[in-house]
Amino acid sequence: MPGGKLSGRVRVPGDKSISHRSIMLGALAEGVTEVSGFLEGEDCLATLEAFRVMGVKIERPEPGRVIIHGAGMHGLRTPHKPLDLGNSGTSMRLLCGLLAAQPFSATLTGDASLTRRPMKRVIEPLTRMGARIEASPDGTAPLIIYGNTELRGIDYAMPVASAQVKSALLLAGLYAQGRTCVTEPAPARDHTERMLQGFGCPVARLGNTVCVQGGGKLRAMRIMVPADISSAAFFMAGASIAAGSDVMLEHAGVNPTRTGVVNILRLMGANIELLNERTAGGEPVADIRVRAAPLHGIVIPVEQVPLAIDEFPALFIAAACAQGETVLQGAHELRVKESDRIQVMADGLNALGISARPTPDGMVIQGGALRGGDVDSHGDHRVAMAFAMAALRAGAPITIRDCANVNTSFPGFADLARGAGLNIRQI
Ligand code: S3P
């Protein structure tokens, strides 16, 4: 429903990227890894279930707490059924790397969105390491991974800045002969590197290159997962556009490889403060205070794109409410996320009376008055949540369709947003 403002203290659920990795690395470690703040979203639960199928004992004593009884580097067991990873690209791509090095074969599958997403980006470099992975002719899942215990380390220069590709190769590299090095064209999120170090596995970084040595092992650790800045981003955009808003987003991860959304909103004129900055479990965290402010259109600096790659749905809503034109370039990756986020967001904005012109690698948005209307999220969680926040500035109700996948990354979104002041109803 239109109008309202956001206020109060909000703690969004745990970071999705870190939650996935806590299960994967905890499963490979020696000893018991205890995780708090784990994201109980469908994506991370798909990872958790996959490791249970591979024989890892994982307990969930209470919400947000997970206890993983590590099986060691060589302790995974043959999965006797396909591993269904639902909507989760991170699960599938990281598992490709990990499973390529096992002494057994596995089949990976997922939902309609995941089985359309490009997997050649991991298959191709893993194949150079000696992996055997079978995909559909267009390089999509279902995938069959024929394990090979004799992978070779490689030096790989990634064509796009992708943390999933980097992480898949580093995971395979833990098992490979020699050293595996990945060079990124621009910094992508570095949680895998940080967490490997935390698990006692050295990762060398030289400039834009990270390397791991094969043959090591991981030591269990305690992991505190910060709140997900990608989930907080919806509240940042919402509070920025809705007059009178003042929210505190508590204990949010502010790893510099993830804070593009803060940088971009600030360039647009947003009033965002990082308070109480500290480190928790090897990751920088802060409380983020966001107050409403008049936004203006900008040309988004391309170097910020990989640092905000999941936040563009929320940023497009901010741009729609800004004065003047916002231009995004260099973001072709958005076309191969859970949906084609360039097309789907442009269609939704146009349906709400905003001029949004998709380009091959971005969008040009003219700020204007949001009408109410009907928007199809195409099953994309972040598209659905972004348009929910748009209602704060809309002239009439916005109906958003196909929202079940909000549960992949942000269970409880509607209740939390309602508590902060968004007039939202699930029907
Ligand atoms: C992720 C990496 C990003 C991001 C995704 C999570 C990760 O994908 O979009 O939501 O946890 O490694 P890419 O590696 O494809 O950019």
mmCIF file of N, CA and C and ligand atoms in Angstrom, residues 15-18 20-21 89-90 93-94 117 121 161-167 188-189 191-192 230 258 306 309-310 333 336-338 341 381-382, ligand 1:
data_model
loop_
_atom_site.group_PDB
_atom_site.id
_atom_site.type_symbol
_atom_site.label_atom_id
_atom_site.label_comp_id
_atom_site.label_asym_id
_atom_site.label_seq_id
_atom_site.Cartn_x
_atom_site.Cartn_y
_atom_site.Cartn_z
ATOM 1 N N ASP A 15 23.973 -13.247 6.658
ATOM 2 C CA ASP A 15 24.538 -13.119 5.318
ATOM 3 C C ASP A 15 24.463 -14.457 4.571
ATOM 4 N N LYS A 16 23.935 -14.379 3.369
ATOM 5 C CA LYS A 16 23.729 -15.601 2.584
ATOM 6 C C LYS A 16 25.067 -16.198 2.137
ATOM 7 N N SER A 17 25.958 -15.361 1.641
ATOM 8 C CA SER A 17 27.240 -15.886 1.135
ATOM 9 C C SER A 17 28.018 -16.576 2.247
ATOM 10 N N ILE A 18 28.052 -15.945 3.425
ATOM 11 C CA ILE A 18 28.830 -16.508 4.532
ATOM 12 C C ILE A 18 28.148 -17.767 5.069
ATOM 13 N N HIS A 20 26.333 -19.993 3.394
ATOM 14 C CA HIS A 20 26.662 -21.120 2.495
ATOM 15 C C HIS A 20 28.052 -21.669 2.800
ATOM 16 N N ARG A 21 28.998 -20.730 2.882
ATOM 17 C CA ARG A 21 30.397 -21.148 3.046
ATOM 18 C C ARG A 21 30.634 -21.787 4.406
ATOM 19 N N GLY A 89 22.295 -20.350 -7.031
ATOM 20 C CA GLY A 89 23.479 -20.352 -7.888
ATOM 21 C C GLY A 89 24.757 -20.556 -7.094
ATOM 22 N N THR A 90 24.827 -19.965 -5.912
ATOM 23 C CA THR A 90 26.036 -20.108 -5.097
ATOM 24 C C THR A 90 26.256 -21.574 -4.736
ATOM 25 N N ARG A 93 27.417 -23.506 -8.047
ATOM 26 C CA ARG A 93 28.743 -23.211 -8.608
ATOM 27 C C ARG A 93 29.851 -23.608 -7.628
ATOM 28 N N LEU A 94 29.665 -23.333 -6.353
ATOM 29 C CA LEU A 94 30.714 -23.710 -5.394
ATOM 30 C C LEU A 94 30.818 -25.235 -5.286
ATOM 31 N N ARG A 117 20.630 -20.994 -15.714
ATOM 32 C CA ARG A 117 21.765 -20.092 -15.493
ATOM 33 C C ARG A 117 23.084 -20.693 -16.010
ATOM 34 N N ARG A 121 30.957 -21.067 -17.009
ATOM 35 C CA ARG A 121 31.962 -20.216 -16.356
ATOM 36 C C ARG A 121 32.729 -20.962 -15.269
ATOM 37 N N ALA A 161 34.222 -10.538 -12.994
ATOM 38 C CA ALA A 161 34.477 -10.569 -11.544
ATOM 39 C C ALA A 161 33.363 -11.383 -10.898
ATOM 40 N N SER A 162 33.655 -12.639 -10.602
ATOM 41 C CA SER A 162 32.635 -13.497 -9.999
ATOM 42 C C SER A 162 33.202 -14.219 -8.790
ATOM 43 N N ALA A 163 32.584 -13.955 -7.631
ATOM 44 C CA ALA A 163 33.031 -14.638 -6.411
ATOM 45 C C ALA A 163 32.676 -16.117 -6.462
ATOM 46 N N GLN A 164 31.631 -16.443 -7.199
ATOM 47 C CA GLN A 164 31.252 -17.859 -7.278
ATOM 48 C C GLN A 164 32.290 -18.647 -8.071
ATOM 49 N N VAL A 165 32.745 -18.070 -9.173
ATOM 50 C CA VAL A 165 33.761 -18.759 -9.979
ATOM 51 C C VAL A 165 35.070 -18.851 -9.184
ATOM 52 N N LYS A 166 35.462 -17.730 -8.602
ATOM 53 C CA LYS A 166 36.697 -17.711 -7.794
ATOM 54 C C LYS A 166 36.631 -18.784 -6.701
ATOM 55 N N SER A 167 35.494 -18.839 -6.020
ATOM 56 C CA SER A 167 35.367 -19.767 -4.897
ATOM 57 C C SER A 167 35.361 -21.214 -5.366
ATOM 58 N N ALA A 188 35.888 -9.050 -6.322
ATOM 59 C CA ALA A 188 34.575 -9.638 -6.023
ATOM 60 C C ALA A 188 34.610 -10.046 -4.557
ATOM 61 N N ARG A 189 33.457 -10.314 -3.978
ATOM 62 C CA ARG A 189 33.404 -10.589 -2.522
ATOM 63 C C ARG A 189 34.448 -11.634 -2.136
ATOM 64 N N HIS A 191 34.700 -13.508 0.823
ATOM 65 C CA HIS A 191 34.393 -14.300 2.023
ATOM 66 C C HIS A 191 35.105 -15.652 2.018
ATOM 67 N N THR A 192 35.236 -16.270 0.853
ATOM 68 C CA THR A 192 35.887 -17.586 0.816
ATOM 69 C C THR A 192 37.328 -17.477 1.310
ATOM 70 N N SER A 230 23.095 -7.278 1.763
ATOM 71 C CA SER A 230 22.240 -7.344 0.578
ATOM 72 C C SER A 230 20.759 -7.301 0.962
ATOM 73 N N ARG A 258 31.544 -5.600 -0.401
ATOM 74 C CA ARG A 258 30.078 -5.676 -0.443
ATOM 75 C C ARG A 258 29.381 -4.315 -0.296
ATOM 76 N N PRO A 306 30.697 -4.514 -9.334
ATOM 77 C CA PRO A 306 30.816 -5.824 -8.664
ATOM 78 C C PRO A 306 30.620 -5.733 -7.149
ATOM 79 N N ILE A 309 26.643 -5.922 -6.759
ATOM 80 C CA ILE A 309 26.010 -6.668 -7.850
ATOM 81 C C ILE A 309 24.609 -7.172 -7.507
ATOM 82 N N ASP A 310 24.351 -7.491 -6.245
ATOM 83 C CA ASP A 310 23.020 -7.990 -5.876
ATOM 84 C C ASP A 310 22.060 -6.872 -5.485
ATOM 85 N N GLU A 333 26.228 -8.782 -16.102
ATOM 86 C CA GLU A 333 25.962 -9.912 -15.184
ATOM 87 C C GLU A 333 24.525 -9.931 -14.663
ATOM 88 N N VAL A 336 22.014 -12.443 -15.969
ATOM 89 C CA VAL A 336 22.064 -13.889 -15.690
ATOM 90 C C VAL A 336 21.977 -14.181 -14.191
ATOM 91 N N LYS A 337 21.278 -13.322 -13.470
ATOM 92 C CA LYS A 337 21.010 -13.589 -12.051
ATOM 93 C C LYS A 337 19.737 -14.453 -11.958
ATOM 94 N N GLU A 338 19.095 -14.466 -10.800
ATOM 95 C CA GLU A 338 17.925 -15.324 -10.619
ATOM 96 C C GLU A 338 16.870 -15.040 -11.688
ATOM 97 N N ARG A 341 17.683 -9.345 -14.502
ATOM 98 C CA ARG A 341 17.287 -8.220 -13.640
ATOM 99 C C ARG A 341 17.248 -6.891 -14.377
ATOM 100 N N HIS A 381 13.607 -13.122 -5.900
ATOM 101 C CA HIS A 381 13.441 -12.579 -4.550
ATOM 102 C C HIS A 381 13.780 -11.102 -4.451
ATOM 103 N N ARG A 382 14.899 -10.719 -5.057
ATOM 104 C CA ARG A 382 15.336 -9.335 -4.858
ATOM 105 C C ARG A 382 14.477 -8.353 -5.665
HETATM 106 C C1 S3P B 1 27.788 -14.790 -4.513
HETATM 107 C C2 S3P B 1 28.389 -14.173 -5.590
HETATM 108 C C3 S3P B 1 27.670 -13.311 -6.535
HETATM 109 C C4 S3P B 1 26.298 -12.905 -6.014
HETATM 110 C C5 S3P B 1 25.570 -14.059 -5.386
HETATM 111 C C6 S3P B 1 26.362 -14.614 -4.217
HETATM 112 C C7 S3P B 1 28.611 -15.609 -3.620
HETATM 113 O O1 S3P B 1 27.505 -14.014 -7.745
HETATM 114 O O2 S3P B 1 25.519 -12.370 -7.058
HETATM 115 O O3 S3P B 1 24.300 -13.633 -4.921
HETATM 116 O O4 S3P B 1 28.155 -15.935 -2.501
HETATM 117 O O5 S3P B 1 29.734 -15.970 -4.016
HETATM 118 P P1 S3P B 1 28.610 -13.980 -8.927
HETATM 119 O O6 S3P B 1 29.802 -14.693 -8.455
HETATM 120 O O7 S3P B 1 27.959 -14.688 -10.073
HETATM 121 O O8 S3P B 1 28.849 -12.524 -9.197
#
